[in-house]
Short mmCIF file of C-alpha atoms in Angstrom, two decimals:
data_model
loop_
_atom_site.label_atom_id
_atom_site.label_comp_id
_atom_site.label_asym_id
_atom_site.label_seq_id
_atom_site.Cartn_x
_atom_site.Cartn_y
_atom_site.Cartn_z
CA MET A 1 0.00 0.00 0.00
CA SER A 2 1.48 3.34 -1.00
CA GLY A 3 1.49 6.40 1.21
CA ARG A 4 1.25 4.55 4.54
CA GLU A 5 3.63 4.74 7.44
CA ALA A 6 5.51 1.80 8.93
CA SER A 7 3.55 -0.26 11.46
CA THR A 8 4.41 0.42 15.09
CA ILE A 9 3.51 -0.92 18.53
CA ASN A 10 2.68 1.51 21.34
CA GLY A 11 3.85 4.37 19.12
CA LEU A 12 7.47 3.27 19.40
CA ARG A 13 9.91 3.25 16.53
CA ALA A 14 9.59 0.27 14.20
CA THR A 15 13.18 -0.70 15.08
CA TYR A 16 12.14 -1.31 18.69
CA ASN A 17 10.20 -4.46 17.76
CA ASN A 18 11.64 -7.96 17.94
CA VAL A 19 10.08 -10.70 15.77
CA THR A 20 10.97 -14.38 16.25
CA LEU A 21 9.88 -17.74 14.88
CA ASP A 22 10.53 -20.65 17.26
CA SER A 23 12.83 -18.25 19.16
CA VAL A 24 14.97 -17.37 16.11
CA ASN A 25 14.91 -13.78 14.91
CA ILE A 26 13.43 -13.55 11.40
CA GLN A 27 13.83 -9.83 10.70
CA ASP A 28 16.00 -7.96 8.24
CA ASN A 29 18.70 -7.12 10.77
CA PHE A 30 20.52 -4.75 8.44
CA ILE A 31 17.70 -2.31 7.69
CA ARG A 32 15.10 -2.41 10.48
CA THR A 33 13.32 0.87 9.77
CA ASN A 34 10.30 -1.15 8.61
CA ALA A 35 10.78 -4.02 11.03
CA LEU A 36 7.13 -5.12 11.28
CA ASP A 37 6.10 -4.79 7.63
CA PHE A 38 9.13 -6.12 5.78
CA ILE A 39 10.07 -9.56 7.06
CA PRO A 40 12.08 -11.69 4.60
CA ASN A 41 10.37 -14.83 5.91
CA ARG A 42 6.99 -14.06 4.39
CA LEU A 43 5.07 -16.53 6.51
CA PHE A 44 1.84 -18.13 5.35
CA THR A 45 -1.03 -19.14 7.63
CA ASP A 46 -0.30 -22.88 7.70
CA GLN A 47 3.24 -22.21 8.90
CA ILE A 48 1.96 -20.69 12.15
CA ALA A 49 0.20 -22.36 15.07
CA GLU A 50 0.53 -19.58 17.63
CA VAL A 51 1.40 -15.89 17.74
CA THR A 52 2.06 -13.83 20.88
CA ILE A 53 2.47 -10.07 21.00
CA ALA A 54 3.92 -8.62 24.20
CA THR A 55 3.72 -4.84 24.30
CA SER A 56 4.82 -4.11 27.86
CA ASN A 57 6.09 -5.71 31.06
CA SER A 58 7.90 -8.44 29.16
CA SER A 59 9.84 -11.01 31.09
CA THR A 60 13.59 -10.53 31.45
CA ASN A 61 14.14 -13.44 29.04
CA SER A 62 12.76 -11.28 26.21
CA GLY A 63 15.53 -9.24 24.62
CA GLY A 64 16.12 -7.46 21.35
CA GLY A 65 13.20 -5.07 21.51
CA ALA A 66 10.72 -3.16 23.65
CA SER A 67 7.90 -5.22 22.15
CA GLN A 68 7.97 -8.90 21.23
CA VAL A 69 6.18 -10.68 18.39
CA SER A 70 6.65 -14.44 18.75
CA PHE A 71 5.52 -17.02 16.19
CA VAL A 72 5.44 -20.76 16.83
CA THR A 73 5.25 -23.43 14.12
CA PRO A 74 2.62 -26.21 14.30
CA SER A 75 3.37 -29.68 15.67
CA GLY A 76 1.94 -33.10 14.94
CA SER A 77 -0.23 -35.07 17.35
CA ASN A 78 -1.64 -38.55 17.94
CA GLN A 79 -4.17 -37.89 15.19
CA TYR A 80 -3.51 -37.41 11.51
CA ARG A 81 -4.76 -34.02 10.39
CA GLY A 82 -4.27 -32.29 7.09
CA ASN A 83 -5.79 -30.22 4.35
CA LEU A 84 -5.57 -29.54 0.63
CA TYR A 85 -6.69 -26.34 -1.04
CA TRP A 86 -6.64 -24.40 -4.26
CA PHE A 87 -7.82 -20.81 -4.55
CA ASN A 88 -8.09 -18.94 -7.84
CA ARG A 89 -8.74 -15.31 -8.67
CA ASN A 90 -8.73 -13.95 -12.22
CA ASN A 91 -9.90 -11.09 -14.40
CA ALA A 92 -12.64 -12.98 -16.23
CA VAL A 93 -15.34 -10.62 -14.99
CA ALA A 94 -13.13 -7.70 -13.90
CA ALA A 95 -13.51 -4.20 -15.31
CA ASN A 96 -10.73 -2.24 -16.95
CA GLY A 97 -9.18 0.76 -15.16
CA PHE A 98 -10.32 4.29 -15.91
CA PHE A 99 -7.01 5.43 -17.42
CA SER A 100 -6.55 2.20 -19.37
CA ASN A 101 -9.96 2.69 -20.97
CA ARG A 102 -9.17 6.30 -21.71
CA ASP A 103 -5.76 5.47 -23.23
CA GLY A 104 -7.07 2.57 -25.28
CA VAL A 105 -4.99 0.01 -23.36
CA GLU A 106 -6.53 -3.42 -23.02
CA ARG A 107 -7.66 -4.76 -19.66
CA PRO A 108 -4.62 -5.91 -17.64
CA PHE A 109 -4.22 -9.63 -17.18
CA LEU A 110 -4.76 -11.19 -13.74
CA ASN A 111 -4.61 -14.80 -12.67
CA GLN A 112 -3.78 -15.76 -9.07
CA ASN A 113 -3.46 -19.30 -7.78
CA GLN A 114 -2.79 -20.49 -4.25
CA ILE A 115 -2.25 -24.23 -4.04
CA GLY A 116 -1.09 -26.11 -0.99
CA GLY A 117 -1.63 -28.56 1.77
CA SER A 118 -0.45 -29.68 5.18
CA LEU A 119 -0.24 -32.92 7.11
CA GLY A 120 0.53 -33.60 10.73
CA GLY A 121 0.49 -36.78 12.77
CA PHE A 122 2.64 -39.39 14.43
CA VAL A 123 5.33 -41.85 13.45
CA ILE A 124 5.42 -43.47 16.89
CA LYS A 125 2.37 -42.79 19.00
CA ASP A 126 3.04 -40.64 22.05
CA LYS A 127 6.71 -40.47 21.00
CA LEU A 128 7.52 -39.14 17.55
CA PHE A 129 5.39 -36.56 15.74
CA PHE A 130 5.74 -34.72 12.46
CA TYR A 131 4.20 -31.76 10.68
CA GLY A 132 4.77 -30.50 7.15
CA ASN A 133 3.19 -28.10 4.73
CA TYR A 134 3.77 -26.68 1.27
CA GLU A 135 2.08 -23.71 -0.35
CA ALA A 136 2.61 -22.29 -3.84
CA TYR A 137 1.53 -18.75 -4.61
CA ARG A 138 1.44 -17.77 -8.27
CA LEU A 139 0.29 -14.24 -9.08
CA ARG A 140 0.29 -13.37 -12.77
CA GLN A 141 -0.86 -9.84 -13.40
CA GLN A 142 -0.16 -6.57 -15.18
CA GLU A 143 -0.24 -2.95 -14.13
CA LEU A 144 -0.39 0.26 -16.13
CA GLY A 145 2.95 1.90 -16.90
CA ASN A 146 3.30 5.40 -18.33
CA ARG A 147 6.35 6.89 -20.06
CA THR A 148 7.24 10.10 -21.92
CA ILE A 149 8.01 9.93 -25.65
CA LEU A 150 8.78 12.50 -28.36
CA THR A 151 6.39 13.80 -30.98
CA GLU A 152 7.33 13.42 -34.62
CA ASP A 153 8.45 17.07 -34.91
CA ALA A 154 10.57 16.85 -31.77
CA ARG A 155 12.40 13.84 -33.17
CA GLN A 156 13.55 16.07 -36.03
CA GLY A 157 14.69 18.86 -33.71
CA ILE A 158 11.62 21.05 -34.22
CA TYR A 159 10.54 22.81 -31.04
CA THR A 160 6.86 23.83 -30.80
CA TYR A 161 5.54 26.62 -28.57
CA ARG A 162 2.99 29.45 -28.41
CA ASP A 163 4.38 32.97 -28.51
CA SER A 164 3.12 35.87 -26.45
CA SER A 165 0.38 36.58 -29.01
CA GLY A 166 -0.90 33.02 -28.85
CA GLN A 167 0.44 31.97 -32.23
CA VAL A 168 1.95 28.52 -32.67
CA GLN A 169 5.64 28.66 -33.57
CA LYS A 170 7.78 25.79 -34.84
CA VAL A 171 11.57 26.23 -34.86
CA ASN A 172 14.26 23.69 -35.69
CA ILE A 173 16.50 24.47 -32.74
CA LEU A 174 19.26 22.11 -33.91
CA GLN A 175 19.67 24.03 -37.17
CA LEU A 176 19.25 27.34 -35.38
CA MET A 177 22.18 26.57 -33.06
CA GLY A 178 24.30 24.86 -35.70
CA ARG A 179 23.97 21.50 -33.97
CA SER A 180 23.18 18.00 -35.20
CA LEU A 181 21.39 15.08 -33.62
CA ASP A 182 23.85 13.19 -31.40
CA PRO A 183 24.35 9.59 -32.64
CA HIS A 184 23.90 8.04 -29.17
CA ILE A 185 20.73 10.06 -28.57
CA GLN A 186 19.53 8.95 -31.99
CA SER A 187 20.04 5.31 -30.97
CA LEU A 188 17.96 5.93 -27.83
CA ILE A 189 15.21 7.65 -29.79
CA ASN A 190 15.10 4.66 -32.15
CA GLN A 191 14.20 2.50 -29.13
CA LEU A 192 11.18 4.66 -28.21
CA PRO A 193 7.66 3.74 -29.30
CA SER A 194 6.66 5.61 -32.46
CA PRO A 195 4.83 8.95 -32.02
CA SER A 196 1.69 7.33 -33.45
CA GLN A 197 1.51 5.15 -30.32
CA ALA A 198 1.13 8.14 -27.98
CA ASN A 199 -2.13 7.71 -26.07
CA ASN A 200 -2.31 10.17 -23.17
CA PHE A 201 -1.36 13.65 -21.99
CA ARG A 202 -0.71 12.89 -18.31
CA LEU A 203 2.99 13.13 -19.13
CA GLY A 204 4.79 15.53 -21.45
CA ASP A 205 4.11 19.15 -22.42
CA SER A 206 1.23 18.48 -24.83
CA ASN A 207 -2.50 18.51 -24.18
CA GLU A 208 -5.59 17.36 -26.00
CA THR A 209 -5.82 20.55 -28.06
CA PHE A 210 -2.14 21.34 -28.61
CA LEU A 211 0.44 18.74 -29.63
CA ARG A 212 3.87 20.07 -28.72
CA ASN A 213 7.12 18.19 -28.08
CA THR A 214 6.50 15.35 -25.63
CA VAL A 215 3.49 13.18 -24.88
CA GLY A 216 2.55 10.16 -22.78
CA TYR A 217 2.62 6.51 -23.76
CA SER A 218 0.89 4.03 -21.43
CA TYR A 219 0.97 0.26 -21.66
CA ASN A 220 0.59 -2.87 -19.56
CA ILE A 221 3.70 -4.09 -17.75
CA ARG A 222 4.09 -7.43 -15.98
CA ASP A 223 3.82 -7.42 -12.17
CA ASN A 224 4.14 -11.08 -11.15
CA ARG A 225 4.87 -12.72 -7.84
CA THR A 226 6.06 -16.30 -7.31
CA SER A 227 6.25 -17.73 -3.80
CA ASP A 228 6.93 -21.20 -2.41
CA ASN A 229 6.68 -21.90 1.32
CA VAL A 230 7.84 -25.17 2.87
CA THR A 231 7.68 -26.19 6.55
CA ALA A 232 8.91 -29.37 8.23
CA LYS A 233 8.85 -30.05 11.97
CA VAL A 234 9.64 -33.09 14.13
CA ASP A 235 8.89 -33.54 17.85
CA TYR A 236 10.48 -36.43 19.74
CA TYR A 237 9.56 -37.25 23.34
CA LEU A 238 12.44 -39.49 24.43
CA SER A 239 10.91 -39.71 27.88
CA GLU A 240 8.74 -37.72 30.21
CA ARG A 241 11.82 -35.69 31.07
CA ASN A 242 13.35 -35.09 27.62
CA HIS A 243 11.67 -33.48 24.63
CA PHE A 244 13.52 -32.72 21.39
CA VAL A 245 12.16 -30.63 18.55
CA GLY A 246 13.49 -29.40 15.22
CA SER A 247 11.90 -27.23 12.55
CA MET A 248 12.91 -26.11 9.08
CA LEU A 249 11.40 -23.46 6.81
CA TRP A 250 12.26 -22.59 3.22
CA ASN A 251 10.40 -19.58 1.87
CA ARG A 252 11.08 -18.33 -1.65
CA ASP A 253 9.67 -15.06 -2.95
CA ILE A 254 10.32 -13.68 -6.45
CA VAL A 255 8.69 -10.30 -7.06
CA ASP A 256 8.65 -8.22 -10.25
CA ARG A 257 9.59 -4.59 -9.66
CA PRO A 258 7.87 -2.43 -12.30
CA ASP A 259 8.36 0.51 -9.92
CA LEU A 260 12.13 0.26 -10.52
CA THR A 261 11.69 0.07 -14.29
CA THR A 262 12.27 3.16 -16.43
CA ASN A 263 12.40 1.59 -19.90
CA PHE A 264 9.56 0.42 -22.16
CA ASP A 265 9.84 -3.33 -21.62
CA THR A 266 6.61 -5.16 -20.86
CA THR A 267 8.66 -7.48 -18.63
CA PRO A 268 10.41 -5.65 -15.75
CA PRO A 269 14.20 -6.08 -15.84
CA VAL A 270 14.35 -5.78 -12.02
CA ALA A 271 13.07 -8.26 -9.44
CA ASN A 272 13.41 -9.19 -5.78
CA ASP A 273 14.77 -12.71 -5.86
CA GLY A 274 15.58 -14.51 -2.65
CA ALA A 275 14.93 -17.64 -0.64
CA THR A 276 15.11 -17.56 3.16
CA LYS A 277 16.27 -20.61 5.08
CA LEU A 278 15.47 -21.14 8.75
CA PHE A 279 16.40 -24.01 11.04
CA THR A 280 15.76 -24.37 14.77
CA ALA A 281 16.42 -27.11 17.30
CA ALA A 282 15.49 -27.34 20.96
CA TRP A 283 15.89 -29.65 23.94
CA ARG A 284 13.58 -29.34 26.92
CA TRP A 285 14.74 -31.17 30.07
CA ASN A 286 12.51 -31.73 33.12
CA PRO A 287 14.56 -33.61 35.74
CA SER A 288 11.90 -32.88 38.34
CA ALA A 289 8.46 -31.34 38.65
CA THR A 290 9.99 -28.07 39.83
CA PHE A 291 12.90 -27.70 37.44
CA THR A 292 12.85 -27.14 33.66
CA ASN A 293 15.70 -26.24 31.35
CA GLU A 294 15.22 -25.39 27.68
CA LEU A 295 18.08 -25.00 25.23
CA ARG A 296 17.23 -23.53 21.83
CA GLY A 297 19.33 -22.59 18.85
CA GLY A 298 19.05 -21.96 15.16
CA PHE A 299 19.73 -19.69 12.24
CA ASN A 300 17.88 -17.61 9.68
CA PHE A 301 19.51 -16.82 6.34
CA ALA A 302 17.53 -13.94 4.83
CA PRO A 303 18.75 -12.36 1.60
CA GLY A 304 17.20 -9.11 0.42
CA LEU A 305 18.14 -8.91 -3.25
CA PHE A 306 17.26 -6.40 -5.97
CA LEU A 307 18.61 -7.96 -9.15
CA THR A 308 18.60 -6.83 -12.78
CA TYR A 309 18.35 -9.06 -15.81
CA ASN A 310 19.09 -6.64 -18.63
CA GLU A 311 22.45 -6.18 -20.33
CA LYS A 312 24.57 -3.46 -18.74
CA PRO A 313 25.69 -0.64 -21.09
CA GLU A 314 29.12 1.01 -21.07
CA PHE A 315 27.56 4.23 -19.75
CA PHE A 316 24.21 5.81 -18.92
CA VAL A 317 22.77 9.10 -20.16
CA GLY A 318 20.18 10.83 -18.00
CA SER A 319 18.10 14.02 -17.56
CA MET A 320 16.63 13.68 -21.06
CA ILE A 321 13.20 15.08 -21.90
CA PHE A 322 11.95 11.58 -22.77
CA SER A 323 11.91 8.41 -20.67
CA ASN A 324 15.14 6.49 -20.87
CA PRO A 325 14.72 3.28 -22.91
CA VAL A 326 17.78 1.89 -21.09
CA ASN A 327 16.97 0.85 -17.53
CA THR A 328 19.43 2.49 -15.15
CA PHE A 329 18.85 0.42 -12.00
CA LEU A 330 21.82 -1.75 -10.99
CA ASP A 331 22.08 -4.75 -8.67
CA GLN A 332 21.99 -4.16 -4.94
CA GLY A 333 20.94 -5.94 -1.77
CA ARG A 334 22.27 -7.78 1.25
CA TYR A 335 22.72 -11.25 2.64
CA THR A 336 21.72 -11.21 6.30
CA ASP A 337 22.61 -14.28 8.36
CA THR A 338 21.31 -14.39 11.95
CA TYR A 339 22.22 -17.06 14.51
CA ASN A 340 20.44 -17.43 17.85
CA ILE A 341 21.13 -19.50 20.94
CA ASN A 342 19.04 -19.33 24.12
CA ASN A 343 19.14 -21.22 27.37
CA SER A 344 16.37 -20.63 29.89
CA THR A 345 15.98 -22.31 33.26
CA ASN A 346 12.82 -22.26 35.36
CA TRP A 347 13.05 -23.40 38.98
CA VAL A 348 10.19 -23.40 41.47
CA LYS A 349 11.39 -23.24 45.08
CA GLY A 350 8.73 -22.75 47.71
CA ARG A 351 6.97 -19.48 46.95
CA HIS A 352 9.66 -18.45 44.46
CA ASN A 353 9.60 -19.09 40.74
CA PHE A 354 13.10 -18.36 39.46
CA LEU A 355 13.82 -17.73 35.78
CA PHE A 356 17.40 -17.25 34.59
CA GLY A 357 19.54 -17.88 31.54
CA TYR A 358 21.39 -16.58 28.52
CA GLN A 359 20.43 -15.20 25.10
CA GLY A 360 22.83 -14.73 22.22
CA GLN A 361 22.40 -13.38 18.72
CA ILE A 362 25.13 -13.31 16.08
CA MET A 363 24.66 -11.34 12.86
CA ARG A 364 26.80 -11.50 9.73
CA ILE A 365 25.67 -9.11 7.01
CA ASN A 366 27.01 -8.75 3.49
CA PRO A 367 25.51 -5.70 1.74
CA PHE A 368 26.45 -4.95 -1.86
CA ASN A 369 25.59 -2.14 -4.26
CA ASP A 370 26.48 -1.65 -7.92
CA ALA A 371 24.97 1.84 -8.05
CA GLY A 372 27.26 4.37 -9.68
CA ILE A 373 29.95 1.99 -10.92
CA ILE A 374 28.87 2.57 -14.54
CA PRO A 375 29.60 6.16 -15.72
CA ASN A 376 26.49 8.34 -15.71
CA TYR A 377 26.29 11.43 -17.91
CA SER A 378 23.58 14.07 -17.63
CA VAL A 379 22.53 16.33 -20.50
CA GLY A 380 22.07 20.03 -19.94
CA ILE A 381 23.29 23.49 -20.88
CA ASN A 382 26.39 24.28 -18.83
CA PRO A 383 27.92 27.77 -18.44
CA ASN A 384 30.50 27.05 -21.15
CA GLN A 385 27.88 26.28 -23.78
CA ALA A 386 25.70 28.72 -25.68
CA GLY A 387 22.00 28.08 -25.14
CA LEU A 388 18.85 29.45 -26.66
CA ASN A 389 17.65 32.90 -25.61
CA THR A 390 14.58 35.03 -26.16
CA ALA A 391 16.10 36.54 -29.31
CA ASP A 392 16.29 33.08 -30.87
CA LEU A 393 12.67 32.29 -30.04
CA PRO A 394 10.63 35.52 -30.15
CA GLY A 395 7.71 35.82 -27.78
CA ILE A 396 8.63 32.72 -25.81
CA SER A 397 7.84 32.49 -22.10
CA PRO A 398 10.61 31.83 -19.55
CA ALA A 399 9.16 28.38 -18.79
CA ASP A 400 9.05 27.44 -22.48
CA LEU A 401 12.57 28.77 -22.99
CA THR A 402 13.80 26.39 -20.28
CA LEU A 403 12.03 23.50 -22.00
CA ALA A 404 13.56 24.50 -25.33
CA ASN A 405 17.06 24.44 -23.86
CA ASN A 406 16.38 21.06 -22.25
CA MET A 407 15.30 19.72 -25.62
CA LEU A 408 18.38 21.20 -27.32
CA ALA A 409 20.68 19.64 -24.72
CA THR A 410 18.94 16.28 -25.10
CA LEU A 411 18.99 16.06 -28.89
CA ALA A 412 22.48 17.49 -29.33
CA GLY A 413 23.85 15.37 -26.48
CA LEU A 414 25.24 18.35 -24.58
CA LEU A 415 26.70 17.07 -21.32
CA ASN A 416 26.91 19.14 -18.16
CA THR A 417 27.75 16.52 -15.50
CA ALA A 418 29.47 13.15 -15.34
CA THR A 419 29.62 10.88 -12.30
CA GLN A 420 31.08 7.49 -11.48
CA THR A 421 31.56 5.72 -8.18
CA PHE A 422 34.87 4.02 -7.40
CA ASN A 423 35.26 1.50 -4.59
CA VAL A 424 38.13 -0.35 -2.99
CA THR A 425 38.40 -4.13 -2.90
CA SER A 426 41.09 -4.23 -0.21
CA ARG A 427 43.03 -1.77 1.95
CA THR A 428 45.85 -1.75 -0.62
CA SER A 429 43.89 -1.91 -3.89
CA GLY A 430 43.18 1.78 -4.29
CA PHE A 431 39.97 2.75 -6.06
CA VAL A 432 39.03 0.10 -8.62
CA ALA A 433 36.87 1.00 -11.61
CA GLY A 434 33.88 -1.32 -11.94
CA ALA A 435 34.17 -2.74 -8.41
CA ASN A 436 30.94 -2.57 -6.43
CA ASP A 437 30.45 -1.51 -2.83
CA ASN A 438 30.76 -4.84 -1.01
CA ARG A 439 31.16 -5.06 2.77
CA ASN A 440 30.98 -7.69 5.50
CA TYR A 441 29.61 -6.44 8.82
CA GLU A 442 29.68 -8.27 12.15
CA PHE A 443 27.53 -7.55 15.18
CA ASP A 444 26.73 -9.74 18.20
CA MET A 445 24.35 -9.42 21.14
CA HIS A 446 24.71 -11.28 24.45
CA GLY A 447 22.24 -11.15 27.31
CA LEU A 448 22.03 -12.59 30.84
CA PHE A 449 18.77 -12.46 32.75
CA PHE A 450 17.34 -13.33 36.14
CA GLN A 451 13.79 -13.04 37.42
CA ASP A 452 12.00 -14.02 40.61
CA ASN A 453 8.21 -14.24 40.64
CA TRP A 454 7.75 -14.32 44.38
CA LYS A 455 4.31 -15.23 45.70
CA VAL A 456 4.52 -13.38 49.01
CA THR A 457 0.96 -14.33 49.97
CA ASN A 458 -1.88 -16.05 48.17
CA ARG A 459 -3.08 -12.62 47.05
CA PHE A 460 0.19 -10.78 46.59
CA THR A 461 2.94 -11.59 44.04
CA LEU A 462 6.10 -9.58 43.55
CA ASN A 463 7.87 -9.82 40.18
CA LEU A 464 11.51 -8.75 40.28
CA GLY A 465 14.04 -9.10 37.51
CA LEU A 466 17.36 -7.90 36.13
CA ARG A 467 18.81 -8.19 32.64
CA TYR A 468 22.29 -7.43 31.36
CA ASP A 469 22.98 -6.94 27.64
CA TYR A 470 26.30 -6.57 25.91
CA PHE A 471 26.29 -5.32 22.33
CA THR A 472 29.59 -5.80 20.57
CA VAL A 473 31.08 -2.97 18.55
CA VAL A 474 29.88 -3.10 14.94
CA ASN A 475 32.78 -4.25 12.79
CA GLU A 476 33.63 -4.55 9.11
CA ARG A 477 35.45 -7.83 8.68
CA ASP A 478 38.11 -6.51 6.27
CA SER A 479 38.37 -3.03 7.84
CA LEU A 480 37.27 -1.32 4.61
CA THR A 481 35.44 1.51 6.36
CA LEU A 482 37.02 4.97 6.36
CA MET A 483 36.84 7.02 9.55
CA PRO A 484 38.59 10.20 10.75
CA VAL A 485 41.87 9.84 12.59
CA VAL A 486 41.35 11.56 15.93
CA GLN A 487 44.13 14.09 16.58
CA GLY A 488 44.02 15.36 20.14
CA ASP A 489 40.33 15.51 20.97
CA LEU A 490 37.21 15.06 18.85
CA LEU A 491 36.41 18.77 18.59
CA SER A 492 39.92 19.66 17.43
CA THR A 493 39.76 16.87 14.88
CA LEU A 494 36.43 18.05 13.47
CA LEU A 495 37.54 21.68 13.28
CA GLY A 496 41.01 20.88 11.96
CA ASN A 497 42.48 19.45 8.79
CA TYR A 498 41.80 15.85 9.74
CA THR A 499 42.69 12.73 7.75
CA LEU A 500 40.79 9.53 7.04
CA ASP A 501 42.05 6.00 7.49
CA PHE A 502 40.65 2.49 7.48
CA ALA A 503 38.86 1.38 10.65
CA GLY A 504 37.89 -2.00 12.00
CA LYS A 505 38.97 -4.74 14.35
CA SER A 506 41.63 -6.13 12.01
CA VAL A 507 43.53 -2.81 11.99
CA GLY A 508 43.07 -2.09 15.69
CA ARG A 509 40.75 0.90 15.16
CA PRO A 510 37.24 0.02 16.38
CA PHE A 511 34.35 2.16 15.11
CA TYR A 512 33.60 3.26 18.69
CA ASN A 513 34.27 2.21 22.26
CA ALA A 514 32.40 -0.75 23.69
CA ASP A 515 29.48 -0.07 26.06
CA ARG A 516 29.40 -2.56 28.92
CA ASN A 517 26.97 -1.06 31.41
CA ASN A 518 23.60 -2.06 29.92
CA PHE A 519 21.75 -3.23 33.01
CA GLY A 520 17.97 -3.00 33.03
CA PRO A 521 15.36 -4.02 35.60
CA ASN A 522 12.23 -5.87 34.71
CA ASP A 523 9.20 -3.72 35.40
CA THR A 524 8.20 -4.41 39.00
CA GLU A 525 4.67 -5.73 38.99
CA LEU A 526 2.38 -6.31 41.96
CA THR A 527 -0.55 -8.70 41.49
#
């Protein structure tokens, strides 16, 4: 949904929320600004048996966020239970959109299928249970795209405007300025739809009564989604005192990105393409009726990839008055690997219910970005080039004169800026042309907790707890991050002629000093 804000709990920042599945964090732990809405493990209903949302007064064994969203996968039982389903939605009786009808674009295609099933039961009654499910989601649809193209006159260099008296004027600005159509621009224009295919005036400088230089071209563009969700879980009760459980999820989600498409292809050249892998294992030990220990661990590998499938050019040209037929988006994304281990002990002693243990989370993140590594040139009139003026185009308005110069710069291929990003591949490589921004970040979290739910009387319970968290210093594995070299004190460094050098654990320059005093009480609660 466009235009909406990120979901929050209790009005807190989205980053303050912790989301787990079978006690393993399933969030994008690199970019958590939309922590509740974008979760790489796009869970389906049959993958969830239970969900708990704790918004306040969480136990001390709940770390990683002020609010906790906990999902639990289903388990088998002593009865076989399952289901099969197939849902379909299509455009057989759907109406066309208003703008599609107006532009003469056919009704967009839509066909959505959800097919799946689940089965749970036992292998050994009262001992060994299983649960599994598979769901396939296939959305095949189109949405309306709209691009700017040139009119026939504009392709020839003829600029059309109304003068101050209201008369239509047509001037070949290329001939007027002694310029010719740039060969590269010509090759781009040849890739545009023909002017006869123009079908709307929502883009461009033309309207229904006055065809000028640019006009809109709308068409249907593919907007598919392909998802596969697999769950497998095994519960084994070795004895009344030992329970073992393991779960595995594989969730694949391939999403077309027409919103990142600038060219005229009916198939988007950009897509999100990633498959998350989650595994958890747990051992619950009950040596007595008053003592329980649960050890849990697992990992979640959650890539967030934005990949392109079109051929990369030697350079890009931008800021043209028509939509670029060469898509300019380049590969980017991150591989986010999260490992969790938790040990929680519950001991009932008289009127005391003690809870204590350890929580650990290890994150290894590999973000990459190709943006900028291909040279990007922008067209425009720079101060060293002669542009059109009011003497060249009598009676023209200031706004139309700006448009005329933009058209001249586009057709003649007049460049006013050029940019390219250079990255390093090692601390000794120097800047390497064509190398992308590729880093490997490390960040760990360790927590110790203790809580006593003390039943002072039958009508009065006192909950007391303490938690300690240690967050390691964020580190780049290869120390490829540049940071200022502190000379004297920080203020003198900032105000002086400071230098930059590589920082990271491997060069002995941490990003910042470690913080080791993160003690926090559990909210005292009287019941």
